[in-house]
Short mmCIF file of C-alpha atoms in Angstrom, two decimals:
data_model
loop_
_atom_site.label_atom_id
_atom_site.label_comp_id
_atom_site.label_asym_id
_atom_site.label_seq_id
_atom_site.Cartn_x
_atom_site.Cartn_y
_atom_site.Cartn_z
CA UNK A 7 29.65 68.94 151.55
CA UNK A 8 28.52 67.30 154.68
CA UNK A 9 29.41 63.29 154.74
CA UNK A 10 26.97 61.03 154.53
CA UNK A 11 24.79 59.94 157.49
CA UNK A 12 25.08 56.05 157.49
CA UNK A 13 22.39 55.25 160.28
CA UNK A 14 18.79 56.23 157.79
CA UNK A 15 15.75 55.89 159.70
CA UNK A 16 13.75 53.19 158.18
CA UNK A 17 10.60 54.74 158.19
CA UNK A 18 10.14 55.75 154.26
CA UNK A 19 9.60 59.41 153.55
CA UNK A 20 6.97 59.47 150.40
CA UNK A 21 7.93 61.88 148.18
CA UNK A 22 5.59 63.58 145.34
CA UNK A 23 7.49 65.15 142.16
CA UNK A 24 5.69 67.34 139.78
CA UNK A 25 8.27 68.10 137.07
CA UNK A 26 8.06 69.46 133.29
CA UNK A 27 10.53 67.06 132.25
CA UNK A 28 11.68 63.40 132.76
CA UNK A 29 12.72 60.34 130.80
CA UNK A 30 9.51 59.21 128.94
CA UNK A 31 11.10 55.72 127.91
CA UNK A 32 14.65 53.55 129.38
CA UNK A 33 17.07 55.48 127.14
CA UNK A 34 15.81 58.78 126.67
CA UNK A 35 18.02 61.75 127.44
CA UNK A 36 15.39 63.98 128.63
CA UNK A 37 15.98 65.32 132.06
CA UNK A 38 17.78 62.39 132.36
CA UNK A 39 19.50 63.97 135.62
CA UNK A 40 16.29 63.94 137.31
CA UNK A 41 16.11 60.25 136.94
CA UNK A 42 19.45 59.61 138.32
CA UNK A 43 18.53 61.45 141.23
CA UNK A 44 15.52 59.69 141.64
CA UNK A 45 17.52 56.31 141.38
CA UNK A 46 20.55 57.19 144.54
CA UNK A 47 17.30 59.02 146.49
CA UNK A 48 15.61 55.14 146.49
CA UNK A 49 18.30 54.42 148.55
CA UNK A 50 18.32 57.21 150.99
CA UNK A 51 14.61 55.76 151.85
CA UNK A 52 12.42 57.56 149.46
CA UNK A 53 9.20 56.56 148.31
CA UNK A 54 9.26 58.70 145.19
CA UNK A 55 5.91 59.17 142.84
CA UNK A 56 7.07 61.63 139.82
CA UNK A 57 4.49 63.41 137.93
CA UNK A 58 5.32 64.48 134.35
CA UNK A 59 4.08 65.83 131.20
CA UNK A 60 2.66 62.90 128.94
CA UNK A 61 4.31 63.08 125.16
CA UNK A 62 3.32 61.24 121.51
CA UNK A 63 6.91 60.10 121.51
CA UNK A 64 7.11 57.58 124.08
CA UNK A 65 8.11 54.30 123.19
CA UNK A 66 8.08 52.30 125.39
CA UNK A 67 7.26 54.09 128.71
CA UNK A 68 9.37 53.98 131.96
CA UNK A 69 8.35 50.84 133.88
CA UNK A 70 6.67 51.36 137.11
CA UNK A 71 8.95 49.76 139.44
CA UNK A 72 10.52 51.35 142.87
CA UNK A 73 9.92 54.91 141.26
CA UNK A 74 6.13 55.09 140.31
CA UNK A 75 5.87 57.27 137.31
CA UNK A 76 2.53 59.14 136.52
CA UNK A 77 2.11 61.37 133.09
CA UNK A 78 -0.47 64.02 132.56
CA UNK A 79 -2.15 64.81 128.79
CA UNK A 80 -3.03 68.42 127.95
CA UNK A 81 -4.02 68.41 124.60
CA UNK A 82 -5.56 66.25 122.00
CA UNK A 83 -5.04 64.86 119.88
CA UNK A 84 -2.00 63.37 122.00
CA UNK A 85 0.27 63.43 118.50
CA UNK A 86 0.13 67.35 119.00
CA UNK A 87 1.35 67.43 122.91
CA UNK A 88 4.59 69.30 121.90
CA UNK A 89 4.99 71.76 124.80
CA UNK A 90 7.05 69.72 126.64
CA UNK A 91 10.81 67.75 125.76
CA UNK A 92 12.89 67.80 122.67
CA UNK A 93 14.09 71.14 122.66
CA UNK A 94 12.45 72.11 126.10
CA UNK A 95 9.66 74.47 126.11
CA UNK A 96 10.85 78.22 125.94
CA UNK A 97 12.73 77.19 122.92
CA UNK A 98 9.47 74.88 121.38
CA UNK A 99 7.53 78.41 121.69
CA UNK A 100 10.05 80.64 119.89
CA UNK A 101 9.98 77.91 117.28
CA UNK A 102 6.81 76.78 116.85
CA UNK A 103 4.44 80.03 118.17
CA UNK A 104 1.37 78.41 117.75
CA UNK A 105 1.90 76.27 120.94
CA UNK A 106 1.40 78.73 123.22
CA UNK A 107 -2.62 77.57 122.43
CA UNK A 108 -1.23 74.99 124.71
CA UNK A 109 -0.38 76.57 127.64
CA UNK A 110 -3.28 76.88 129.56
CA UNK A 111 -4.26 73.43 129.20
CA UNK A 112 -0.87 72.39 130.06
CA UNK A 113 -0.92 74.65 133.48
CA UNK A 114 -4.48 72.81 134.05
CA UNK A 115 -3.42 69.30 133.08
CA UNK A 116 -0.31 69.59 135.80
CA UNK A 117 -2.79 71.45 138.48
CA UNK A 118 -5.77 68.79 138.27
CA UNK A 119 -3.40 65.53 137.89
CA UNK A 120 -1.27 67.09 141.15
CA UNK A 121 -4.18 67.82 142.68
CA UNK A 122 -5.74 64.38 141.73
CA UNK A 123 -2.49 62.37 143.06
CA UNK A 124 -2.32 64.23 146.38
CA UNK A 125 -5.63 63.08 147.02
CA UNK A 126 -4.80 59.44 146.14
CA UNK A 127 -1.15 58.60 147.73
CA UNK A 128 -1.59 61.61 150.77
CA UNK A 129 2.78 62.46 150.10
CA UNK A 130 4.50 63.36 152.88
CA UNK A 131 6.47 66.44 150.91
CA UNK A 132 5.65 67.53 147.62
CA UNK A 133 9.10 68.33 145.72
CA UNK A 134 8.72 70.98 142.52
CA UNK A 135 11.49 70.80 140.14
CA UNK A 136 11.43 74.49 138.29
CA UNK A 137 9.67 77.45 139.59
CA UNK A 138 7.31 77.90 136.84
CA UNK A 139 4.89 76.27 136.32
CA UNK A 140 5.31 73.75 138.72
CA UNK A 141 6.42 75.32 141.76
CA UNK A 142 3.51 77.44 141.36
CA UNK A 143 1.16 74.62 141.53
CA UNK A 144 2.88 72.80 144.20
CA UNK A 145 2.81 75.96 146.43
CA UNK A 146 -0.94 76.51 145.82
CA UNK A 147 -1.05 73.12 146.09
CA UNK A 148 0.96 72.43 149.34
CA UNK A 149 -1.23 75.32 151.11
CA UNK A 150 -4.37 73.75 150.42
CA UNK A 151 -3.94 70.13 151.78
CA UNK A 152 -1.29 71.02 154.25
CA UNK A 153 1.76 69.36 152.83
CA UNK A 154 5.24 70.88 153.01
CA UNK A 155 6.86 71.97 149.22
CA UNK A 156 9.70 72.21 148.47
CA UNK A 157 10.97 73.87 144.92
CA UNK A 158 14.14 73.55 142.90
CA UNK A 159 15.00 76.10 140.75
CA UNK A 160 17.51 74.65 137.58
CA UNK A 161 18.64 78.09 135.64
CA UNK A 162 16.08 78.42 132.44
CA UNK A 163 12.91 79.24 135.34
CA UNK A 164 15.76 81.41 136.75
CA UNK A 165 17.34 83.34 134.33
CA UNK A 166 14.33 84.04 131.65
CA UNK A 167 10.53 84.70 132.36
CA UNK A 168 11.46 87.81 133.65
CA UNK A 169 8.88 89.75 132.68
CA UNK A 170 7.17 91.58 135.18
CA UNK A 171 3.88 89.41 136.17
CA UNK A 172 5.92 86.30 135.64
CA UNK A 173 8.77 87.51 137.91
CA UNK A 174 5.69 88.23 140.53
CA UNK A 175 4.74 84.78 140.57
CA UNK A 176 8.04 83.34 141.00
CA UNK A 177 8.91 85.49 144.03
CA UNK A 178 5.14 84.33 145.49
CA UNK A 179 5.92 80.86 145.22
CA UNK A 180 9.79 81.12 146.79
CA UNK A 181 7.73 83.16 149.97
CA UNK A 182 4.69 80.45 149.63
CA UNK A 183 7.20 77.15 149.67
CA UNK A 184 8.27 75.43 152.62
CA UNK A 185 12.00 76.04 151.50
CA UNK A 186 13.41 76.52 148.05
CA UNK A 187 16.94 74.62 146.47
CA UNK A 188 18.90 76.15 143.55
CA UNK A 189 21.76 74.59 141.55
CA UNK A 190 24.34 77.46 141.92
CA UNK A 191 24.18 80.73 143.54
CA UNK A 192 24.16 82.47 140.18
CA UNK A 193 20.94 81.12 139.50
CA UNK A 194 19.15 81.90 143.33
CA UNK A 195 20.43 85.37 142.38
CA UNK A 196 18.44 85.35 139.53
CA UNK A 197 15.27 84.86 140.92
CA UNK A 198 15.67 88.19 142.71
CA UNK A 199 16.48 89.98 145.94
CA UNK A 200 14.82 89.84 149.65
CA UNK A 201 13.86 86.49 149.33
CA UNK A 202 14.16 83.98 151.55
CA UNK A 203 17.64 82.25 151.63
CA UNK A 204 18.08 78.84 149.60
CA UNK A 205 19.74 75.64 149.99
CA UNK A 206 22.51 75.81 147.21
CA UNK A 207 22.46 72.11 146.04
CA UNK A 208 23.86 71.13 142.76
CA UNK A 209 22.60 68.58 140.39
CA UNK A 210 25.24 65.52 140.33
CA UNK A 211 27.05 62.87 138.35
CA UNK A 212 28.06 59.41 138.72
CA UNK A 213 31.69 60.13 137.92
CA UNK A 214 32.24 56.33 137.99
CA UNK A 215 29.83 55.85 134.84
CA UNK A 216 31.59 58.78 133.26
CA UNK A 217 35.32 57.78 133.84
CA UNK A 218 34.73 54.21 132.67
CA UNK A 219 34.27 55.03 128.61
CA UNK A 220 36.03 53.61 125.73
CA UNK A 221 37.84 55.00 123.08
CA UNK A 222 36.19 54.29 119.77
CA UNK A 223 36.25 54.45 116.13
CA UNK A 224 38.76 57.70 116.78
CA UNK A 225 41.67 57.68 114.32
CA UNK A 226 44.86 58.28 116.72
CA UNK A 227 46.23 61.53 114.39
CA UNK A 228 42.95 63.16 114.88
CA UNK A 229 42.25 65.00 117.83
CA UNK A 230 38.72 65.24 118.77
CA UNK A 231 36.67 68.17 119.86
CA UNK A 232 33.27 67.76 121.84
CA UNK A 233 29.79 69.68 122.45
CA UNK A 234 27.32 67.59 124.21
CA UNK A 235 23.91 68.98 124.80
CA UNK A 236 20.47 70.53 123.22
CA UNK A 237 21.02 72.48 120.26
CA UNK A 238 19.21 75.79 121.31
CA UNK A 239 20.42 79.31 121.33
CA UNK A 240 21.75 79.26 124.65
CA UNK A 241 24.30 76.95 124.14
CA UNK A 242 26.26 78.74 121.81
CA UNK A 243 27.16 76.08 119.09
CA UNK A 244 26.91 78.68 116.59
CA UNK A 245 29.84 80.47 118.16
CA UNK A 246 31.70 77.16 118.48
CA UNK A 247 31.52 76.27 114.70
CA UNK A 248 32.59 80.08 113.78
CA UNK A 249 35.50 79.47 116.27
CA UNK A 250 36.36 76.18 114.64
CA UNK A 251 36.18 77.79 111.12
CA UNK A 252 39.00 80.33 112.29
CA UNK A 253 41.62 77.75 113.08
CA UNK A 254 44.66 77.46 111.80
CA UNK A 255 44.41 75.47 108.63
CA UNK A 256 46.86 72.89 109.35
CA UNK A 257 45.30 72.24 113.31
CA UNK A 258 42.17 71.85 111.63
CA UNK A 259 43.10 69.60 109.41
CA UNK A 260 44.41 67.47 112.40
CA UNK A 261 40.95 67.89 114.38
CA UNK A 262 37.23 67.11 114.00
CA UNK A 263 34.42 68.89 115.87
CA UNK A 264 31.70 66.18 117.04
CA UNK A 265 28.36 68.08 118.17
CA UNK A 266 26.40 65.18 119.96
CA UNK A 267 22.43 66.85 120.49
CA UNK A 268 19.35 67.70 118.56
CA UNK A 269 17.12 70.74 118.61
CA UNK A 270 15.31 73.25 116.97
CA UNK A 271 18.30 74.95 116.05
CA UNK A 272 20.33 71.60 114.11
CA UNK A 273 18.72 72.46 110.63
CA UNK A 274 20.80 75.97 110.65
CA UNK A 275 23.65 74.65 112.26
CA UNK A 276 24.26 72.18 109.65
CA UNK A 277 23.54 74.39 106.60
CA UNK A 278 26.13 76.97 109.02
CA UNK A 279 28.61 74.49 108.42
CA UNK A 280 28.42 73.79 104.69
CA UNK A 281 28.25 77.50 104.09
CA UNK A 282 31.58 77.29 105.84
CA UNK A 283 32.80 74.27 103.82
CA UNK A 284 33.17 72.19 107.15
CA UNK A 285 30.75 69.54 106.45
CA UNK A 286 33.82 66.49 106.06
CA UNK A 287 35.22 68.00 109.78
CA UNK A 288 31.71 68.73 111.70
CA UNK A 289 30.30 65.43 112.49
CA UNK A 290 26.28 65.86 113.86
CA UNK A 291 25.61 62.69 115.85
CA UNK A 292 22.09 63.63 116.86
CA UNK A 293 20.69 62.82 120.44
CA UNK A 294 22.70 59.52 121.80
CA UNK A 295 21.14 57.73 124.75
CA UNK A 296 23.03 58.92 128.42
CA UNK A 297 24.87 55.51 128.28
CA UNK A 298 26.68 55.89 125.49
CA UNK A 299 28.29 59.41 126.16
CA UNK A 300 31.15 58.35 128.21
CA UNK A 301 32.77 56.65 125.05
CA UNK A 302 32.48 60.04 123.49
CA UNK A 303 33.53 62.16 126.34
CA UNK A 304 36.47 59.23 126.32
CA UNK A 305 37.06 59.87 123.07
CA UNK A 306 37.53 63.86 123.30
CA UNK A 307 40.70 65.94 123.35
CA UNK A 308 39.03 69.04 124.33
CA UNK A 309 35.24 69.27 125.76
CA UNK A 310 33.61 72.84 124.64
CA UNK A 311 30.40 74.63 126.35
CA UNK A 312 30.10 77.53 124.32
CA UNK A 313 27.08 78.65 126.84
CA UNK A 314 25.72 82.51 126.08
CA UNK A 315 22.95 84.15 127.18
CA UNK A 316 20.25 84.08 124.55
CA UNK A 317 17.32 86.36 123.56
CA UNK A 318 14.98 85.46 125.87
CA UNK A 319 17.81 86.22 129.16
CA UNK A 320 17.98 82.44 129.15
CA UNK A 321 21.38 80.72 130.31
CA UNK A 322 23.70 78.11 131.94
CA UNK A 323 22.35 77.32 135.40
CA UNK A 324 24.63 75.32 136.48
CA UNK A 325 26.21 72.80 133.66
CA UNK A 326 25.16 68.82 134.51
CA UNK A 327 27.64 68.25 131.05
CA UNK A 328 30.61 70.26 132.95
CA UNK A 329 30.55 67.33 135.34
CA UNK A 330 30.36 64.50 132.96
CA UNK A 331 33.65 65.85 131.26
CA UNK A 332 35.07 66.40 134.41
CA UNK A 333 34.25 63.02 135.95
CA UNK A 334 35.74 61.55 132.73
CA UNK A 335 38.83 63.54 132.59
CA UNK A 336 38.84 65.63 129.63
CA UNK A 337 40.08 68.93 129.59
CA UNK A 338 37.43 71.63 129.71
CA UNK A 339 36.65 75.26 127.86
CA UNK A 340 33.50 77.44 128.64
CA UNK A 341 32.29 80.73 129.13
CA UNK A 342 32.05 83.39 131.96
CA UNK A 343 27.99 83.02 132.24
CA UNK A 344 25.48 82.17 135.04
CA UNK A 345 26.86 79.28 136.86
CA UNK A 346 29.89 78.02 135.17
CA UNK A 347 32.34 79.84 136.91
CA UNK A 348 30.95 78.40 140.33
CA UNK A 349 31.96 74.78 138.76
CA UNK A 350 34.96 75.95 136.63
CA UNK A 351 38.03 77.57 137.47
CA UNK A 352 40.02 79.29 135.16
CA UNK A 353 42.94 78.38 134.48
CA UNK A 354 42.74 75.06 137.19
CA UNK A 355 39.84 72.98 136.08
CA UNK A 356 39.26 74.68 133.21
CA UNK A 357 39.56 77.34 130.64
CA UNK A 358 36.89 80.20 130.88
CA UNK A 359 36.33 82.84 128.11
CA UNK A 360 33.69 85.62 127.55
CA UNK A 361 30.65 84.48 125.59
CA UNK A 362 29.60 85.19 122.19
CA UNK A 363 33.31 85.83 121.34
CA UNK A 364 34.41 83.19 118.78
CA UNK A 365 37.84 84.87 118.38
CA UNK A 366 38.41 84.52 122.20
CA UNK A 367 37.63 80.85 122.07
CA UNK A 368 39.11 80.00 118.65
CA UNK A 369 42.34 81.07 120.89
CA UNK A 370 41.55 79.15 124.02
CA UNK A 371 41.29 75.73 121.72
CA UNK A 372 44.47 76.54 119.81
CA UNK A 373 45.78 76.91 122.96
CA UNK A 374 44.44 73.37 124.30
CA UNK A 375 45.24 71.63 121.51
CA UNK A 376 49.26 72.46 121.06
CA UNK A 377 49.65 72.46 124.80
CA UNK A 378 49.55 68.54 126.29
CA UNK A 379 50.83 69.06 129.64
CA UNK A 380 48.00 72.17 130.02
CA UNK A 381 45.45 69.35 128.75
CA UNK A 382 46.30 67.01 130.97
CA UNK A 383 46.82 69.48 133.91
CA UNK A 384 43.18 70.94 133.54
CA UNK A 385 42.26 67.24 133.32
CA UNK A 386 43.80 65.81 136.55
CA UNK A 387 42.45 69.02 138.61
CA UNK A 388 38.97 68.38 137.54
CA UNK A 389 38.81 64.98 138.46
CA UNK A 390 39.65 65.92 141.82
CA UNK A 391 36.39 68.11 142.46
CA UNK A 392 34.17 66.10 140.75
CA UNK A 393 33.70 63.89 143.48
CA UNK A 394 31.71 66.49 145.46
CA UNK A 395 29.07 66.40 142.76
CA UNK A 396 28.94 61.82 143.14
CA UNK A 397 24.97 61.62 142.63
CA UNK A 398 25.15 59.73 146.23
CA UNK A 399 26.21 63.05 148.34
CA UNK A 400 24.19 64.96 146.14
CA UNK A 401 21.03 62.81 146.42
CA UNK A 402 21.93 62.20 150.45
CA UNK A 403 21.70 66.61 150.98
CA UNK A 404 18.39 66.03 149.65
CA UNK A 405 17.03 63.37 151.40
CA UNK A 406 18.15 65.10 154.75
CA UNK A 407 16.06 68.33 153.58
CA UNK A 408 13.61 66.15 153.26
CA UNK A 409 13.68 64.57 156.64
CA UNK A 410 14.11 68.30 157.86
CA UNK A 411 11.24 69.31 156.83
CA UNK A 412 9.34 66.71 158.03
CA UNK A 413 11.35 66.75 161.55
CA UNK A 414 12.63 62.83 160.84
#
């Protein structure tokens, strides 16, 4: 990655974002990469405005300060806007079908509040996170008043929707951008062929944040094994809690599983593990606020992202929770799917196995957790290429797209 250019013009670059998700309130995990972005981009000379969907659950909302935050309503009541967050949306449809009522007025609450705020603060790039719906918009958008679009594609916009009109619109909007970004060149391959190259630009961590956690309430004969995410199909927990039935007795009796997440899939998980007779070794800890996760990760023998491709084509992007565990030094298992092996290597950083194969990684964490020095080694190696993913090398590639675009 190139090094950082220390002599930023001073002239602020104003910066629109129309996203599907961001934090609604100080602690919230939603998106809550986007906001750290958004933070280390302030100081690359951004004048960011971020335009997101508006939810019942906010408490108290983000606070206007440097970033100026802006949320849309699509339906009404407001207690029934439930498109958007928690689980994220594909997997709020395939749970709750109804809410595909909501879609329309959700694709016309973005498109008129966009259109509305381009109006108002005239931005000098408009910057789409996901192809669909909002890179959509911002191209139709961009076109019309002139403005220069960019649109990042995350995995989920990449890897599902493929269905034949949907796929049509994403491929207009990559040719009808100024310039497109994806997390991992799994996921730009996604999108399709004969399209116009992308900018291959992860998503980032502050690996100081992450490598600074405390051990806690951890009893030192137990070893500790860690998920960290949303609990939807795609991430494979169910395959991680079959894996962790098939232990050897006496390891299990010397580990615990934490799953730290919530989603529409937590209900069956949990009844999964008292089926299994697991419920006094499978702690659920719910969604935690972003600050508090280092003092798990901390905590962790063995970090597990059981990823797999789920019924919709859905899957890992690119992995924002492979970096946090790398960054805070725990030794890593995951699955050959989308992105991961472009962050991972086997057998270095890492152990990889195939997805949906609980025997395959019931072996991989026996193998972790009665091998130290392998541990440790797959530890120490990922700390060393985290640092190419520090939010401030991530968020400086941006900001010099940015000022490309705009010939700064």
């Amino acid at each position: 990655m190139p090094a950082l250019d220390t002599d930023k013009p001073s002239e602020k670059i104003k910066v629109l974002w129309i996203t599907s998700s961001y934090p609604r309130f100080e602690h919230d995990s939603a998106a809550v990469f986007l906001r750290r972005l958004a933070d280390f981009l302030l100081e690359e000379g951004v004048d960011l405005h971020v335009l997101s969907p508006d939810d019942s659950a906010v408490e108290r909302p983000l606070p206007d300060d440097l970033i100026k935050n802006y949320r849309f309503r699509y339906f009404f009541p407001r207690r029934l806007q439930l498109l958007a967050y928690g689980s994220g949306i594909l997997p709020n449809l395939r749970a709750r079908p109804w809410l595909f009522l909501q879609i329309p007025f959700f694709l016309l609450g973005q498109f008129w509040s966009a259109r509305s705020l381009i109006r108002r603060i005239e931005p000098d790039l408009i910057h789409a996170h996901w192809l669909f719906p909002q890179g959509w918009i911002a191209a139709w958008l961009g076109r019309r008043w002139k403005v220069p679009v960019i649109v990042t594609v995350h995995g989920g916009d990449a890897f599902s929707l493929q269905q034949s009109a949907l796929a049509g619109i994403k491929r207009w909007t990559v040719h009808n951008c100024s310039t497109w970004t994806s997390n991992t060149a799994a996921t730009a391959q996604a999108v399709g062929d004969r399209l116009p190259k992308p900018e291959i630009i992860p998503m980032g961590v502050d690996s100081r944040r992450f490598n600074s956690g405390t051990v806690f309430t951890k009893s030192p004969e137990v070893s500790v094994i860690l998920f960290v995410g949303r609990l939807v199909e795609k991430k494979g927990v169910r395959d991680l809690i079959h894996a962790y039935a098939m232990l050897d007795g006496g390891l299990r009796d010397r580990t615990e599983l934490w799953i730290v997440g919530d989603g529409v899939e937590r209900e069956a998980l949990e009844r999964l593990a008292s089926e299994l007779k697991l419920t006094a070794k499978i702690h659920f800890h719910g969604r935690l606020p972003n600050e508090q996760l280092p003092h798990y990760y901390a905590a962790a023998d063995v970090f597990i992202a059981p990823s797999i491709t789920d019924s919709s084509g859905d899957t890992e992007g690119q992995g924002v929770i492979l970096l946090e565990a790398l960054a805070s030094g725990t030794a890593i298992i995951s699955t050959r799917t989308g992105g991961i092996g472009e962050v991972l290597e086997h057998g270095k950083t890492g152990l990889l196995v195939r997805p949906n194969d609980p025997v395959e990684l019931k072996a991989a964490i026996e193998n972790l957790l009665n091998d130290r020095k392998l541990r440790d080694s797959l530890a120490a190696e990922g700390q060393k290429i985290v640092s190419a993913y520090d939010w401030r090398l991530i968020a400086g590639r941006f900001a010099e797209l940015y000022r490309r675009q705009l010939q700064y």
